Amino acid sequence: MRPSRRPLRFARRQEAASWQEDPLSGVANLFDISLAFIVAMVVALFSLAGGTSFLDPAANWTMTRTDAQGHMEIVQKQGKQIQVQKVSDRRLSGNGDRLGVAYRLPGGKIVYVPEGDSGHGAAK
């Protein structure tokens, strides 16, 4: 009876070692892990960027964005209405009123000082 046990033990060893012979067997779960990581990153970025205000119908916000070509857009959300305005670098002319003055600080920040009746701006 001993000779009949030997082939079974040998067959079991081949089956147990078959997963070690396949070099891509460990890569099978990487796709699932990467999907879970991507979902976690989207949730983290959404909460970091204040994503709840993007979905709130009563929220008002303004966002600027620049595309790869350097064109700037201003995105404004007021209630349920969203407006996208493209910023142009060409000069415009026409009639209008001066509303204030913008200053660039040494740190690169731009400060807008409106002219008005409060006495802080220049008189018209």
PDB file of C-alpha atoms in Angstrom:
ATOM      1  CA  MET A   1       0.000   0.000   0.000  1.00  0.00           C
ATOM      2  CA  ARG A   2       2.852   2.378   0.410  1.00  0.00           C
ATOM      3  CA  PRO A   3       3.514   2.756  -3.328  1.00  0.00           C
ATOM      4  CA  SER A   4      -0.019   4.125  -3.883  1.00  0.00           C
ATOM      5  CA  ARG A   5       0.470   6.948  -1.340  1.00  0.00           C
ATOM      6  CA  ARG A   6       3.595   8.227  -2.928  1.00  0.00           C
ATOM      7  CA  PRO A   7       2.015   9.562  -6.156  1.00  0.00           C
ATOM      8  CA  LEU A   8      -0.681  11.391  -4.171  1.00  0.00           C
ATOM      9  CA  ARG A   9       1.854  13.141  -2.002  1.00  0.00           C
ATOM     10  CA  PHE A  10       3.858  14.114  -5.082  1.00  0.00           C
ATOM     11  CA  ALA A  11       0.716  15.452  -6.816  1.00  0.00           C
ATOM     12  CA  ARG A  12      -0.133  17.567  -3.805  1.00  0.00           C
ATOM     13  CA  ARG A  13       3.261  19.156  -3.805  1.00  0.00           C
ATOM     14  CA  GLN A  14       2.900  20.136  -7.450  1.00  0.00           C
ATOM     15  CA  GLU A  15      -0.460  21.805  -6.814  1.00  0.00           C
ATOM     16  CA  ALA A  16       0.822  23.663  -3.771  1.00  0.00           C
ATOM     17  CA  ALA A  17       3.844  24.954  -5.661  1.00  0.00           C
ATOM     18  CA  SER A  18       1.956  25.878  -8.848  1.00  0.00           C
ATOM     19  CA  TRP A  19       1.117  29.383  -7.603  1.00  0.00           C
ATOM     20  CA  GLN A  20       4.807  30.057  -7.043  1.00  0.00           C
ATOM     21  CA  GLU A  21       5.619  29.236 -10.659  1.00  0.00           C
ATOM     22  CA  ASP A  22       3.356  31.979 -12.058  1.00  0.00           C
ATOM     23  CA  PRO A  23       5.205  35.334 -11.806  1.00  0.00           C
ATOM     24  CA  LEU A  24       2.024  37.372 -12.394  1.00  0.00           C
ATOM     25  CA  SER A  25      -0.081  35.708  -9.709  1.00  0.00           C
ATOM     26  CA  GLY A  26       0.743  38.466  -7.193  1.00  0.00           C
ATOM     27  CA  VAL A  27      -0.271  41.199  -9.641  1.00  0.00           C
ATOM     28  CA  ALA A  28      -3.889  40.045  -9.819  1.00  0.00           C
ATOM     29  CA  ASN A  29      -4.972  42.038  -6.757  1.00  0.00           C
ATOM     30  CA  LEU A  30      -3.014  45.194  -7.620  1.00  0.00           C
ATOM     31  CA  PHE A  31      -5.886  46.418  -9.786  1.00  0.00           C
ATOM     32  CA  ASP A  32      -8.324  46.157  -6.865  1.00  0.00           C
ATOM     33  CA  ILE A  33      -5.876  47.861  -4.529  1.00  0.00           C
ATOM     34  CA  SER A  34      -5.287  50.688  -7.010  1.00  0.00           C
ATOM     35  CA  LEU A  35      -9.050  51.255  -7.399  1.00  0.00           C
ATOM     36  CA  ALA A  36      -9.470  51.470  -3.635  1.00  0.00           C
ATOM     37  CA  PHE A  37      -6.536  53.912  -3.454  1.00  0.00           C
ATOM     38  CA  ILE A  38      -7.990  56.100  -6.221  1.00  0.00           C
ATOM     39  CA  VAL A  39     -11.385  56.243  -4.509  1.00  0.00           C
ATOM     40  CA  ALA A  40      -9.720  57.174  -1.214  1.00  0.00           C
ATOM     41  CA  MET A  41      -7.719  59.959  -2.921  1.00  0.00           C
ATOM     42  CA  VAL A  42     -10.837  61.364  -4.622  1.00  0.00           C
ATOM     43  CA  VAL A  43     -12.719  61.414  -1.320  1.00  0.00           C
ATOM     44  CA  ALA A  44      -9.766  63.063   0.450  1.00  0.00           C
ATOM     45  CA  LEU A  45      -9.314  65.737  -2.238  1.00  0.00           C
ATOM     46  CA  PHE A  46     -13.050  66.381  -2.395  1.00  0.00           C
ATOM     47  CA  SER A  47     -13.233  66.972   1.357  1.00  0.00           C
ATOM     48  CA  LEU A  48     -10.001  69.003   1.361  1.00  0.00           C
ATOM     49  CA  ALA A  49     -11.223  71.332  -1.390  1.00  0.00           C
ATOM     50  CA  GLY A  50     -14.474  71.979   0.456  1.00  0.00           C
ATOM     51  CA  GLY A  51     -16.413  69.806  -1.933  1.00  0.00           C
ATOM     52  CA  THR A  52     -19.549  70.086   0.124  1.00  0.00           C
ATOM     53  CA  SER A  53     -19.909  73.725  -0.942  1.00  0.00           C
ATOM     54  CA  PHE A  54     -19.794  72.644  -4.594  1.00  0.00           C
ATOM     55  CA  LEU A  55     -22.963  70.610  -4.075  1.00  0.00           C
ATOM     56  CA  ASP A  56     -24.808  72.976  -1.716  1.00  0.00           C
ATOM     57  CA  PRO A  57     -27.525  74.819  -3.727  1.00  0.00           C
ATOM     58  CA  ALA A  58     -27.384  77.861  -1.425  1.00  0.00           C
ATOM     59  CA  ALA A  59     -23.586  78.271  -1.569  1.00  0.00           C
ATOM     60  CA  ASN A  60     -21.907  81.085  -3.529  1.00  0.00           C
ATOM     61  CA  TRP A  61     -18.265  80.813  -4.584  1.00  0.00           C
ATOM     62  CA  THR A  62     -15.781  82.093  -7.166  1.00  0.00           C
ATOM     63  CA  MET A  63     -12.888  80.081  -8.564  1.00  0.00           C
ATOM     64  CA  THR A  64     -10.161  80.916 -11.080  1.00  0.00           C
ATOM     65  CA  ARG A  65      -8.412  78.282 -13.141  1.00  0.00           C
ATOM     66  CA  THR A  66      -5.696  78.297 -15.771  1.00  0.00           C
ATOM     67  CA  ASP A  67      -5.442  75.680 -18.520  1.00  0.00           C
ATOM     68  CA  ALA A  68      -2.269  74.246 -20.069  1.00  0.00           C
ATOM     69  CA  GLN A  69      -2.101  77.036 -22.699  1.00  0.00           C
ATOM     70  CA  GLY A  70      -2.173  79.740 -19.995  1.00  0.00           C
ATOM     71  CA  HIS A  71      -5.744  80.932 -20.621  1.00  0.00           C
ATOM     72  CA  MET A  72      -7.526  81.948 -17.425  1.00  0.00           C
ATOM     73  CA  GLU A  73     -11.205  81.372 -16.632  1.00  0.00           C
ATOM     74  CA  ILE A  74     -13.313  82.689 -13.764  1.00  0.00           C
ATOM     75  CA  VAL A  75     -16.010  80.285 -12.584  1.00  0.00           C
ATOM     76  CA  GLN A  76     -18.750  81.808 -10.412  1.00  0.00           C
ATOM     77  CA  LYS A  77     -21.539  79.913  -8.680  1.00  0.00           C
ATOM     78  CA  GLN A  78     -24.458  81.851  -7.270  1.00  0.00           C
ATOM     79  CA  GLY A  79     -27.131  79.537  -5.946  1.00  0.00           C
ATOM     80  CA  LYS A  80     -27.920  77.062  -8.711  1.00  0.00           C
ATOM     81  CA  GLN A  81     -26.494  79.226 -11.510  1.00  0.00           C
ATOM     82  CA  ILE A  82     -22.887  78.712 -12.684  1.00  0.00           C
ATOM     83  CA  GLN A  83     -21.153  81.206 -15.001  1.00  0.00           C
ATOM     84  CA  VAL A  84     -17.812  80.745 -16.743  1.00  0.00           C
ATOM     85  CA  GLN A  85     -15.991  83.860 -17.982  1.00  0.00           C
ATOM     86  CA  LYS A  86     -12.836  83.727 -20.069  1.00  0.00           C
ATOM     87  CA  VAL A  87     -10.179  86.312 -19.235  1.00  0.00           C
ATOM     88  CA  SER A  88      -8.526  87.993 -22.211  1.00  0.00           C
ATOM     89  CA  ASP A  89      -5.256  89.926 -22.358  1.00  0.00           C
ATOM     90  CA  ARG A  90      -6.319  92.175 -25.239  1.00  0.00           C
ATOM     91  CA  ARG A  91      -7.063  95.845 -24.582  1.00  0.00           C
ATOM     92  CA  LEU A  92     -10.631  97.054 -24.632  1.00  0.00           C
ATOM     93  CA  SER A  93     -11.974 100.539 -25.009  1.00  0.00           C
ATOM     94  CA  GLY A  94     -15.273 102.220 -24.296  1.00  0.00           C
ATOM     95  CA  ASN A  95     -17.118 104.295 -21.766  1.00  0.00           C
ATOM     96  CA  GLY A  96     -17.152 103.387 -18.100  1.00  0.00           C
ATOM     97  CA  ASP A  97     -16.592 104.518 -14.541  1.00  0.00           C
ATOM     98  CA  ARG A  98     -13.462 103.997 -12.521  1.00  0.00           C
ATOM     99  CA  LEU A  99     -14.288 101.659  -9.640  1.00  0.00           C
ATOM    100  CA  GLY A 100     -10.995 101.470  -7.780  1.00  0.00           C
ATOM    101  CA  VAL A 101      -7.296 100.723  -7.922  1.00  0.00           C
ATOM    102  CA  ALA A 102      -5.450  97.395  -7.814  1.00  0.00           C
ATOM    103  CA  TYR A 103      -1.979  97.133  -6.254  1.00  0.00           C
ATOM    104  CA  ARG A 104       0.523  94.261  -6.526  1.00  0.00           C
ATOM    105  CA  LEU A 105       2.373  93.704  -3.246  1.00  0.00           C
ATOM    106  CA  PRO A 106       6.029  92.552  -3.140  1.00  0.00           C
ATOM    107  CA  GLY A 107       4.874  89.024  -2.245  1.00  0.00           C
ATOM    108  CA  GLY A 108       2.853  88.796  -5.492  1.00  0.00           C
ATOM    109  CA  LYS A 109      -0.533  89.266  -3.847  1.00  0.00           C
ATOM    110  CA  ILE A 110      -2.924  91.693  -5.570  1.00  0.00           C
ATOM    111  CA  VAL A 111      -5.048  94.015  -3.429  1.00  0.00           C
ATOM    112  CA  TYR A 112      -8.071  95.836  -4.861  1.00  0.00           C
ATOM    113  CA  VAL A 113      -9.028  99.121  -3.186  1.00  0.00           C
ATOM    114  CA  PRO A 114     -12.482 100.298  -4.274  1.00  0.00           C
ATOM    115  CA  GLU A 115     -13.239 103.984  -4.590  1.00  0.00           C
ATOM    116  CA  GLY A 116     -16.397 104.994  -2.858  1.00  0.00           C
ATOM    117  CA  ASP A 117     -18.216 107.316  -0.482  1.00  0.00           C
ATOM    118  CA  SER A 118     -16.445 105.928   2.598  1.00  0.00           C
ATOM    119  CA  GLY A 119     -13.678 108.534   2.367  1.00  0.00           C
ATOM    120  CA  HIS A 120     -10.874 105.979   1.990  1.00  0.00           C
ATOM    121  CA  GLY A 121     -10.675 106.175  -1.806  1.00  0.00           C
ATOM    122  CA  ALA A 122      -9.997 109.106  -4.108  1.00  0.00           C
ATOM    123  CA  ALA A 123     -12.849 111.467  -4.918  1.00  0.00           C
ATOM    124  CA  LYS A 124     -14.473 111.311  -8.339  1.00  0.00           C
TER     125      LYS A 124
END
